[in-house]
PDB file of C-alpha atoms and ligand atoms in Angstrom:
ATOM      1  CA  MET A   1     -24.615 198.919 256.930  1.00 94.00           C
ATOM      2  CA  LYS A   2     -26.565 201.862 255.067  1.00 98.00           C
ATOM      3  CA  ASN A   3     -28.698 204.348 257.188  1.00 98.00           C
ATOM      4  CA  ILE A   4     -32.361 202.864 257.320  1.00 98.00           C
ATOM      5  CA  LEU A   5     -33.846 206.377 257.127  1.00 98.00           C
ATOM      6  CA  ASN A   6     -32.767 206.633 253.511  1.00 98.00           C
ATOM      7  CA  ALA A   7     -34.084 203.149 252.616  1.00 98.00           C
ATOM      8  CA  PRO A   8     -36.590 203.288 249.641  1.00 98.00           C
ATOM      9  CA  PHE A   9     -39.159 201.291 251.499  1.00 99.00           C
ATOM     10  CA  VAL A  10     -39.124 203.778 254.469  1.00 99.00           C
ATOM     11  CA  GLU A  11     -39.230 206.667 251.861  1.00 98.00           C
ATOM     12  CA  GLU A  12     -42.396 204.897 250.212  1.00 98.00           C
ATOM     13  CA  MET A  13     -44.123 204.502 253.569  1.00 99.00           C
ATOM     14  CA  LYS A  14     -43.426 208.241 254.286  1.00 99.00           C
ATOM     15  CA  LYS A  15     -44.643 209.566 250.948  1.00 98.00           C
ATOM     16  CA  ILE A  16     -47.814 207.386 250.736  1.00 98.00           C
ATOM     17  CA  THR A  17     -49.120 208.131 254.355  1.00 99.00           C
ATOM     18  CA  ALA A  18     -48.269 211.961 253.775  1.00 98.00           C
ATOM     19  CA  ASN A  19     -50.444 211.746 250.498  1.00 98.00           C
ATOM     20  CA  MET A  20     -53.181 209.744 252.019  1.00 99.00           C
ATOM     21  CA  TYR A  21     -53.273 212.314 254.952  1.00 99.00           C
ATOM     22  CA  ARG A  22     -53.534 215.176 252.675  1.00 98.00           C
ATOM     23  CA  LEU A  23     -56.357 213.559 250.747  1.00 98.00           C
ATOM     24  CA  GLY A  24     -58.253 213.710 254.030  1.00 98.00           C
ATOM     25  CA  TRP A  25     -58.677 210.018 254.406  1.00 98.00           C
ATOM     26  CA  ASP A  26     -56.642 209.226 257.669  1.00 98.00           C
ATOM     27  CA  GLU A  27     -57.854 211.693 260.285  1.00 98.00           C
ATOM     28  CA  ARG A  28     -56.055 211.344 263.574  1.00 98.00           C
ATOM     29  CA  ASN A  29     -54.588 207.641 263.795  1.00 98.00           C
ATOM     30  CA  GLY A  30     -57.199 206.564 260.968  1.00 98.00           C
ATOM     31  CA  GLY A  31     -55.611 203.929 258.446  1.00 99.00           C
ATOM     32  CA  ASN A  32     -52.814 201.511 258.556  1.00 99.00           C
ATOM     33  CA  ILE A  33     -50.331 199.921 255.939  1.00 99.00           C
ATOM     34  CA  SER A  34     -48.227 196.863 255.972  1.00 99.00           C
ATOM     35  CA  TYR A  35     -45.542 196.164 253.318  1.00 99.00           C
ATOM     36  CA  MET A  36     -43.760 192.974 252.943  1.00 99.00           C
ATOM     37  CA  LEU A  37     -40.157 193.478 252.285  1.00 99.00           C
ATOM     38  CA  GLU A  38     -37.434 191.331 250.653  1.00 98.00           C
ATOM     39  CA  GLU A  39     -34.991 190.133 253.409  1.00 98.00           C
ATOM     40  CA  SER A  40     -32.006 190.707 251.193  1.00 98.00           C
ATOM     41  CA  ASP A  41     -33.248 194.458 250.880  1.00 98.00           C
ATOM     42  CA  VAL A  42     -33.666 194.845 254.631  1.00 98.00           C
ATOM     43  CA  ALA A  43     -30.145 193.266 255.188  1.00 98.00           C
ATOM     44  CA  GLU A  44     -28.614 196.224 253.708  1.00 98.00           C
ATOM     45  CA  TYR A  45     -29.931 198.484 256.423  1.00 98.00           C
ATOM     46  CA  LEU A  46     -30.344 196.308 259.586  1.00 98.00           C
ATOM     47  CA  ASP A  47     -28.633 193.512 261.285  1.00 98.00           C
ATOM     48  CA  LEU A  48     -31.242 190.755 260.959  1.00 98.00           C
ATOM     49  CA  THR A  49     -29.846 188.787 263.908  1.00 98.00           C
ATOM     50  CA  ASN A  50     -30.602 191.866 266.172  1.00 98.00           C
ATOM     51  CA  VAL A  51     -34.206 191.438 267.772  1.00 98.00           C
ATOM     52  CA  ILE A  52     -35.056 194.524 269.759  1.00 98.00           C
ATOM     53  CA  ARG A  53     -38.033 192.948 271.327  1.00 98.00           C
ATOM     54  CA  THR A  54     -40.703 190.514 270.615  1.00 98.00           C
ATOM     55  CA  ILE A  55     -44.318 191.351 270.409  1.00 98.00           C
ATOM     56  CA  PRO A  56     -47.283 188.784 270.672  1.00 98.00           C
ATOM     57  CA  ILE A  57     -49.334 188.825 267.349  1.00 98.00           C
ATOM     58  CA  GLY A  58     -52.615 187.221 268.908  1.00 97.00           C
ATOM     59  CA  PHE A  59     -53.129 184.424 266.285  1.00 97.00           C
ATOM     60  CA  ASP A  60     -51.139 181.888 264.395  1.00 98.00           C
ATOM     61  CA  ALA A  61     -49.566 183.608 261.288  1.00 98.00           C
ATOM     62  CA  ALA A  62     -47.028 180.542 260.841  1.00 98.00           C
ATOM     63  CA  GLU A  63     -47.592 180.767 257.104  1.00 98.00           C
ATOM     64  CA  LEU A  64     -45.729 184.042 257.162  1.00 98.00           C
ATOM     65  CA  SER A  65     -42.832 182.811 259.492  1.00 98.00           C
ATOM     66  CA  GLY A  66     -39.690 184.531 258.514  1.00 98.00           C
ATOM     67  CA  LYS A  67     -41.340 187.194 256.339  1.00 99.00           C
ATOM     68  CA  ILE A  68     -40.471 190.830 257.096  1.00 99.00           C
ATOM     69  CA  PHE A  69     -42.974 193.776 257.096  1.00 99.00           C
ATOM     70  CA  ILE A  70     -42.708 197.429 257.641  1.00 99.00           C
ATOM     71  CA  VAL A  71     -45.975 198.420 259.390  1.00 99.00           C
ATOM     72  CA  THR A  72     -47.631 201.521 260.652  1.00 99.00           C
ATOM     73  CA  GLY A  73     -47.929 201.745 264.459  1.00 99.00           C
ATOM     74  CA  THR A  74     -51.052 201.637 266.485  1.00 98.00           C
ATOM     75  CA  GLY A  75     -52.504 205.127 267.495  1.00 98.00           C
ATOM     76  CA  ARG A  76     -50.064 207.011 265.290  1.00 98.00           C
ATOM     77  CA  TYR A  77     -51.059 209.745 262.898  1.00 98.00           C
ATOM     78  CA  PHE A  78     -50.355 209.412 259.199  1.00 98.00           C
ATOM     79  CA  LYS A  79     -49.530 213.068 259.294  1.00 98.00           C
ATOM     80  CA  ASN A  80     -46.503 212.443 261.688  1.00 98.00           C
ATOM     81  CA  ILE A  81     -44.812 209.618 259.871  1.00 98.00           C
ATOM     82  CA  GLU A  82     -42.772 211.770 257.233  1.00 98.00           C
ATOM     83  CA  PHE A  83     -41.399 213.737 260.047  1.00 98.00           C
ATOM     84  CA  ASP A  84     -40.638 210.832 262.590  1.00 98.00           C
ATOM     85  CA  PRO A  85     -40.575 207.378 261.046  1.00 99.00           C
ATOM     86  CA  ALA A  86     -38.491 205.781 263.586  1.00 98.00           C
ATOM     87  CA  ASN A  87     -41.362 206.298 266.347  1.00 98.00           C
ATOM     88  CA  ASN A  88     -44.250 205.766 263.885  1.00 99.00           C
ATOM     89  CA  LEU A  89     -43.071 202.825 261.950  1.00 99.00           C
ATOM     90  CA  GLY A  90     -41.693 199.447 262.750  1.00 99.00           C
ATOM     91  CA  ILE A  91     -40.113 196.730 260.855  1.00 99.00           C
ATOM     92  CA  ILE A  92     -41.216 193.185 262.125  1.00 99.00           C
ATOM     93  CA  ARG A  93     -40.283 189.592 261.225  1.00 99.00           C
ATOM     94  CA  ILE A  94     -42.927 186.774 262.046  1.00 99.00           C
ATOM     95  CA  ALA A  95     -41.216 184.412 264.157  1.00 98.00           C
ATOM     96  CA  LYS A  96     -40.770 180.621 263.661  1.00 98.00           C
ATOM     97  CA  ASP A  97     -43.605 179.979 266.159  1.00 96.00           C
ATOM     98  CA  GLY A  98     -45.978 182.146 263.962  1.00 98.00           C
ATOM     99  CA  THR A  99     -47.475 183.852 267.014  1.00 98.00           C
ATOM    100  CA  THR A 100     -44.693 186.459 267.778  1.00 98.00           C
ATOM    101  CA  ALA A 101     -43.507 189.376 265.816  1.00 98.00           C
ATOM    102  CA  GLU A 102     -39.771 190.107 266.045  1.00 99.00           C
ATOM    103  CA  LEU A 103     -39.127 193.967 266.087  1.00 99.00           C
ATOM    104  CA  LEU A 104     -35.994 194.741 263.983  1.00 99.00           C
ATOM    105  CA  TRP A 105     -36.443 198.485 263.976  1.00 99.00           C
ATOM    106  CA  GLY A 106     -38.739 201.304 264.867  1.00 99.00           C
ATOM    107  CA  TYR A 107     -41.531 201.759 267.269  1.00 99.00           C
ATOM    108  CA  GLU A 108     -38.680 203.549 269.353  1.00 98.00           C
ATOM    109  CA  ASP A 109     -40.786 204.970 271.967  1.00 98.00           C
ATOM    110  CA  GLY A 110     -42.326 201.537 273.091  1.00 98.00           C
ATOM    111  CA  GLY A 111     -45.165 201.429 270.475  1.00 98.00           C
ATOM    112  CA  ARG A 112     -46.344 198.387 268.569  1.00 98.00           C
ATOM    113  CA  PHE A 113     -47.790 197.496 265.325  1.00 98.00           C
ATOM    114  CA  THR A 114     -51.501 198.580 264.197  1.00 98.00           C
ATOM    115  CA  SER A 115     -54.455 197.010 265.951  1.00 98.00           C
ATOM    116  CA  GLU A 116     -55.591 195.744 262.569  1.00 98.00           C
ATOM    117  CA  LEU A 117     -52.502 193.448 262.059  1.00 98.00           C
ATOM    118  CA  PRO A 118     -54.949 190.462 262.023  1.00 98.00           C
ATOM    119  CA  ALA A 119     -56.746 191.765 258.979  1.00 98.00           C
ATOM    120  CA  HIS A 120     -53.343 192.689 257.422  1.00 98.00           C
ATOM    121  CA  LEU A 121     -51.559 189.425 258.074  1.00 98.00           C
ATOM    122  CA  MET A 122     -54.474 187.251 257.143  1.00 98.00           C
ATOM    123  CA  SER A 123     -55.045 189.429 254.092  1.00 99.00           C
ATOM    124  CA  HIS A 124     -51.352 188.914 253.276  1.00 99.00           C
ATOM    125  CA  ILE A 125     -51.670 185.117 253.574  1.00 98.00           C
ATOM    126  CA  THR A 126     -54.843 184.970 251.269  1.00 98.00           C
ATOM    127  CA  ARG A 127     -53.375 187.156 248.616  1.00 98.00           C
ATOM    128  CA  LEU A 128     -49.817 185.485 248.646  1.00 98.00           C
ATOM    129  CA  ARG A 129     -51.657 182.099 247.961  1.00 98.00           C
ATOM    130  CA  LYS A 130     -53.140 183.666 244.924  1.00 98.00           C
ATOM    131  CA  ASP A 131     -50.258 185.716 243.664  1.00 98.00           C
ATOM    132  CA  PRO A 132     -46.570 185.218 245.077  1.00 98.00           C
ATOM    133  CA  GLU A 133     -45.869 188.775 243.810  1.00 98.00           C
ATOM    134  CA  HIS A 134     -48.408 190.178 246.389  1.00 98.00           C
ATOM    135  CA  ARG A 135     -46.790 192.730 248.672  1.00 99.00           C
ATOM    136  CA  VAL A 136     -49.006 195.359 250.164  1.00 99.00           C
ATOM    137  CA  VAL A 137     -52.121 195.729 252.379  1.00 99.00           C
ATOM    138  CA  MET A 138     -53.551 199.242 252.851  1.00 99.00           C
ATOM    139  CA  HIS A 139     -56.441 200.287 255.027  1.00 99.00           C
ATOM    140  CA  THR A 140     -57.691 203.989 255.128  1.00 99.00           C
ATOM    141  CA  HIS A 141     -60.984 205.954 255.667  1.00 99.00           C
ATOM    142  CA  PRO A 142     -61.746 207.684 252.351  1.00 99.00           C
ATOM    143  CA  THR A 143     -64.718 210.041 252.826  1.00 98.00           C
ATOM    144  CA  ASN A 144     -66.807 209.489 250.046  1.00 99.00           C
ATOM    145  CA  THR A 145     -66.670 205.660 250.095  1.00 99.00           C
ATOM    146  CA  LEU A 146     -67.632 205.826 253.752  1.00 98.00           C
ATOM    147  CA  ALA A 147     -70.597 208.199 253.062  1.00 98.00           C
ATOM    148  CA  MET A 148     -71.570 205.761 250.384  1.00 98.00           C
ATOM    149  CA  THR A 149     -71.689 202.955 252.857  1.00 99.00           C
ATOM    150  CA  HIS A 150     -74.335 204.919 254.794  1.00 98.00           C
ATOM    151  CA  ILE A 151     -76.665 205.131 251.926  1.00 98.00           C
ATOM    152  CA  HIS A 152     -76.014 201.884 249.719  1.00 98.00           C
ATOM    153  CA  GLU A 153     -76.719 198.178 250.091  1.00 98.00           C
ATOM    154  CA  LEU A 154     -73.690 196.547 251.579  1.00 98.00           C
ATOM    155  CA  ASP A 155     -73.803 193.533 248.946  1.00 98.00           C
ATOM    156  CA  ASP A 156     -70.791 192.673 247.011  1.00 99.00           C
ATOM    157  CA  LYS A 157     -72.636 192.369 243.716  1.00 98.00           C
ATOM    158  CA  LYS A 158     -74.902 195.443 244.179  1.00 98.00           C
ATOM    159  CA  PHE A 159     -72.047 197.791 245.494  1.00 99.00           C
ATOM    160  CA  THR A 160     -69.597 196.870 242.750  1.00 99.00           C
ATOM    161  CA  HIS A 161     -72.241 197.305 240.194  1.00 98.00           C
ATOM    162  CA  THR A 162     -72.672 200.764 241.321  1.00 98.00           C
ATOM    163  CA  ILE A 163     -69.257 201.755 241.560  1.00 98.00           C
ATOM    164  CA  TRP A 164     -68.374 200.219 238.037  1.00 98.00           C
ATOM    165  CA  GLU A 165     -71.448 202.207 236.664  1.00 98.00           C
ATOM    166  CA  MET A 166     -69.910 205.598 237.986  1.00 98.00           C
ATOM    167  CA  CYS A 167     -66.942 205.822 235.627  1.00 97.00           C
ATOM    168  CA  THR A 168     -65.978 203.826 232.476  1.00 98.00           C
ATOM    169  CA  GLU A 169     -62.593 202.612 233.832  1.00 97.00           C
ATOM    170  CA  CYS A 170     -63.639 201.277 237.107  1.00 98.00           C
ATOM    171  CA  ILE A 171     -64.395 197.896 235.638  1.00 98.00           C
ATOM    172  CA  VAL A 172     -60.775 197.922 233.966  1.00 98.00           C
ATOM    173  CA  VAL A 173     -59.014 198.772 237.299  1.00 98.00           C
ATOM    174  CA  PHE A 174     -60.780 196.237 239.369  1.00 98.00           C
ATOM    175  CA  PRO A 175     -62.497 193.668 237.071  1.00 98.00           C
ATOM    176  CA  ASP A 176     -62.709 191.196 240.047  1.00 98.00           C
ATOM    177  CA  GLY A 177     -65.069 193.701 241.871  1.00 99.00           C
ATOM    178  CA  ILE A 178     -65.235 194.954 245.517  1.00 99.00           C
ATOM    179  CA  GLY A 179     -65.998 192.620 248.612  1.00 99.00           C
ATOM    180  CA  VAL A 180     -68.158 194.350 251.139  1.00 99.00           C
ATOM    181  CA  LEU A 181     -68.448 193.632 254.965  1.00 99.00           C
ATOM    182  CA  PRO A 182     -71.258 194.678 257.180  1.00 98.00           C
ATOM    183  CA  TRP A 183     -70.360 197.044 260.085  1.00 98.00           C
ATOM    184  CA  MET A 184     -68.048 194.954 262.462  1.00 98.00           C
ATOM    185  CA  VAL A 185     -65.983 195.552 265.737  1.00 98.00           C
ATOM    186  CA  CYS A 186     -62.778 196.424 264.259  1.00 98.00           C
ATOM    187  CA  GLY A 187     -59.124 195.397 265.507  1.00 98.00           C
ATOM    188  CA  ASN A 188     -59.750 191.743 266.121  1.00 98.00           C
ATOM    189  CA  ASN A 189     -59.297 188.592 264.757  1.00 98.00           C
ATOM    190  CA  GLU A 190     -62.878 188.050 263.741  1.00 98.00           C
ATOM    191  CA  ILE A 191     -62.930 191.071 261.248  1.00 98.00           C
ATOM    192  CA  GLY A 192     -59.425 189.726 260.216  1.00 98.00           C
ATOM    193  CA  VAL A 193     -60.880 186.229 259.353  1.00 98.00           C
ATOM    194  CA  ALA A 194     -63.724 188.110 257.458  1.00 98.00           C
ATOM    195  CA  THR A 195     -61.691 190.337 255.466  1.00 99.00           C
ATOM    196  CA  ALA A 196     -59.105 187.640 254.460  1.00 98.00           C
ATOM    197  CA  LYS A 197     -62.105 185.361 253.235  1.00 98.00           C
ATOM    198  CA  LYS A 198     -63.256 188.335 250.915  1.00 99.00           C
ATOM    199  CA  MET A 199     -59.604 188.783 249.828  1.00 98.00           C
ATOM    200  CA  GLU A 200     -59.868 185.293 248.144  1.00 98.00           C
ATOM    201  CA  ASP A 201     -62.218 186.770 245.605  1.00 98.00           C
ATOM    202  CA  TYR A 202     -61.198 190.503 245.661  1.00 99.00           C
ATOM    203  CA  HIS A 203     -58.353 192.895 245.999  1.00 98.00           C
ATOM    204  CA  ILE A 204     -60.659 195.576 247.597  1.00 99.00           C
ATOM    205  CA  VAL A 205     -62.688 194.968 250.629  1.00 99.00           C
ATOM    206  CA  VAL A 206     -65.104 197.656 252.175  1.00 99.00           C
ATOM    207  CA  TRP A 207     -65.717 197.726 255.648  1.00 99.00           C
ATOM    208  CA  GLY A 208     -69.331 199.179 256.020  1.00 98.00           C
ATOM    209  CA  LEU A 209     -69.396 202.503 258.135  1.00 98.00           C
ATOM    210  CA  HIS A 210     -65.474 202.346 258.605  1.00 98.00           C
ATOM    211  CA  GLY A 211     -63.360 202.252 255.575  1.00 98.00           C
ATOM    212  CA  ILE A 212     -61.520 200.318 252.798  1.00 99.00           C
ATOM    213  CA  TYR A 213     -58.828 197.781 252.291  1.00 99.00           C
ATOM    214  CA  GLY A 214     -56.692 197.559 249.182  1.00 99.00           C
ATOM    215  CA  ALA A 215     -54.100 194.830 248.318  1.00 99.00           C
ATOM    216  CA  GLY A 216     -51.649 194.797 245.573  1.00 98.00           C
ATOM    217  CA  LYS A 217     -48.112 193.956 244.351  1.00 98.00           C
ATOM    218  CA  ASN A 218     -46.751 197.365 245.239  1.00 98.00           C
ATOM    219  CA  MET A 219     -47.794 200.673 246.943  1.00 98.00           C
ATOM    220  CA  ASP A 220     -49.128 202.141 243.603  1.00 98.00           C
ATOM    221  CA  GLU A 221     -51.372 199.236 243.004  1.00 98.00           C
ATOM    222  CA  ALA A 222     -53.086 199.132 246.410  1.00 99.00           C
ATOM    223  CA  PHE A 223     -53.269 202.909 246.379  1.00 99.00           C
ATOM    224  CA  GLY A 224     -54.627 203.108 242.848  1.00 99.00           C
ATOM    225  CA  LEU A 225     -57.346 200.605 243.591  1.00 99.00           C
ATOM    226  CA  ILE A 226     -58.490 202.718 246.618  1.00 99.00           C
ATOM    227  CA  GLU A 227     -58.333 206.117 245.001  1.00 98.00           C
ATOM    228  CA  THR A 228     -60.369 204.778 242.112  1.00 99.00           C
ATOM    229  CA  VAL A 229     -63.052 203.355 244.207  1.00 99.00           C
ATOM    230  CA  GLU A 230     -62.977 206.701 246.323  1.00 99.00           C
ATOM    231  CA  LYS A 231     -63.330 208.711 242.914  1.00 98.00           C
ATOM    232  CA  ALA A 232     -66.457 206.600 241.900  1.00 99.00           C
ATOM    233  CA  ALA A 233     -67.930 206.936 245.381  1.00 99.00           C
ATOM    234  CA  GLU A 234     -67.297 210.684 245.092  1.00 98.00           C
ATOM    235  CA  LEU A 235     -69.389 210.853 241.905  1.00 98.00           C
ATOM    236  CA  TYR A 236     -71.989 208.593 243.559  1.00 98.00           C
ATOM    237  CA  MET A 237     -72.381 210.966 246.420  1.00 98.00           C
ATOM    238  CA  LEU A 238     -72.427 214.027 243.925  1.00 98.00           C
ATOM    239  CA  ILE A 239     -75.350 212.492 241.975  1.00 98.00           C
ATOM    240  CA  ALA A 240     -77.193 211.078 244.764  1.00 97.00           C
ATOM    241  CA  GLY A 241     -80.692 212.372 244.860  1.00 95.00           C
ATOM    242  CA  HIS A 242     -80.547 213.861 241.348  1.00 97.00           C
ATOM    243  CA  PRO A 243     -82.375 212.181 238.622  1.00 96.00           C
ATOM    244  CA  HIS A 244     -80.267 209.798 236.469  1.00 92.00           C
ATOM    245  CA  VAL A 245     -80.542 210.756 232.856  1.00 97.00           C
ATOM    246  CA  ASN A 246     -77.586 208.903 231.593  1.00 98.00           C
ATOM    247  CA  THR A 247     -75.717 205.731 232.854  1.00 97.00           C
ATOM    248  CA  ILE A 248     -73.382 203.126 231.516  1.00 98.00           C
ATOM    249  CA  ARG A 249     -75.617 200.125 230.692  1.00 98.00           C
ATOM    250  CA  ASP A 250     -74.380 196.545 231.410  1.00 98.00           C
ATOM    251  CA  PHE A 251     -73.807 195.736 227.705  1.00 98.00           C
ATOM    252  CA  GLU A 252     -71.565 198.658 227.585  1.00 98.00           C
ATOM    253  CA  LEU A 253     -69.623 197.701 230.817  1.00 98.00           C
ATOM    254  CA  LYS A 254     -69.183 194.187 229.001  1.00 98.00           C
ATOM    255  CA  ALA A 255     -67.871 196.110 225.940  1.00 98.00           C
ATOM    256  CA  VAL A 256     -65.283 197.939 227.930  1.00 98.00           C
ATOM    257  CA  ALA A 257     -64.293 194.640 229.630  1.00 98.00           C
ATOM    258  CA  ASP A 258     -64.027 192.693 226.423  1.00 98.00           C
ATOM    259  CA  ALA A 259     -62.179 195.558 224.656  1.00 98.00           C
ATOM    260  CA  PHE A 260     -59.506 195.392 227.415  1.00 98.00           C
ATOM    261  CA  GLY A 261     -59.743 191.555 227.348  1.00 98.00           C
ATOM    262  CA  LEU A 262     -60.476 191.390 231.166  1.00 98.00           C
ATOM    263  CA  ASP A 263     -61.448 188.366 233.112  1.00 97.00           C
ATOM    264  CA  TYR A 264     -64.277 190.293 235.175  1.00 98.00           C
ATOM    265  CA  ARG A 265     -67.075 189.156 237.325  1.00 98.00           C
ATOM    266  CA  LYS A 266     -69.579 188.469 234.550  1.00 98.00           C
ATOM    267  CA  ASP A 267     -72.119 187.301 237.422  1.00 98.00           C
ATOM    268  CA  PHE A 268     -72.095 191.049 238.517  1.00 98.00           C
ATOM    269  CA  LEU A 269     -73.700 192.292 235.247  1.00 98.00           C
ATOM    270  CA  ASP A 270     -77.391 191.322 234.357  1.00 96.00           C
ATOM    271  CA  LEU A 271     -77.301 190.539 230.604  1.00 94.00           C
TER     272      LEU A 271
HETATM  273  P1  13P B 301     -54.520 201.750 264.209  1.00 68.61           P
HETATM  274  O1  13P B 301     -54.204 203.146 264.957  1.00 68.61           O
HETATM  275  O2  13P B 301     -54.291 200.736 265.502  1.00 68.61           O
HETATM  276  O3  13P B 301     -53.716 201.561 263.299  1.00 68.61           O
HETATM  277  O4  13P B 301     -55.982 201.885 263.905  1.00 68.61           O
HETATM  278  C1  13P B 301     -56.460 202.745 263.153  1.00 68.61           C
HETATM  279  C2  13P B 301     -57.775 202.185 262.399  1.00 68.61           C
HETATM  280  O5  13P B 301     -57.951 202.766 261.403  1.00 68.61           O
HETATM  281  C3  13P B 301     -58.428 201.213 262.907  1.00 68.61           C
HETATM  282  O6  13P B 301     -59.314 200.487 262.100  1.00 68.61           O
HETATM  283 ZN1   ZN B 302     -59.841 201.960 260.402  1.00 68.61          ZN
END
């Protein structure tokens, strides 16, 4: 059996969380990531019959029964993951009953998965129905995106339109747009259901006055969506209060989308 600490999926979690911390997005325990793994990949490192302990999930995730995820721990600091993955990360398998997680590795000091597991697993269910290659759900607190939710209307179309206008390539990176939720209590099933519902239409969901979710086939894709929104939100905050002399007009956004042959949210442009 190979050493799990050298597994590429553990390395990926270490690298991405360290990077996100250094970007200033994940203060203290802010942010969480879940990454669905292939059983055959995990089997090279772990005895899959050895369940260390079981942890109740708090809702029925039967659609994910048997699926294995590496997940950040609740209350854990992204800045510490690269130095101590075994305490700050865990590998869980969704049990047959759908309401229990079987711990296969990690959370060694008695910890458990992120409090946002409902939003993660419910979003995985939604995205997997749309795309069998979907794998990663990422939640973080990027500074400018959060700032923008303080001063911009929290409406899917209006928020997406403003972000698309900020830089030419936004519409190329997320032609399906951005779903936006109002402020809600976090860490429960209700915000999980609301997030997963938005994930039916979008790969990105902004939580007003809290943060953002990105979903993708791999770590780069989920991260790339979030960093592109954050870059655009930074531009928005930099120019907020200044007169707008130039802007990308809707027919120009359409021209970019057409040039790249994209299936974009046409109803988000006023043409
Ligand atoms: P956890 O520490 O439970 O992952 O929560 C962090 C967070 O960002 C809550 O939204
Ligand atoms: Zn959060």
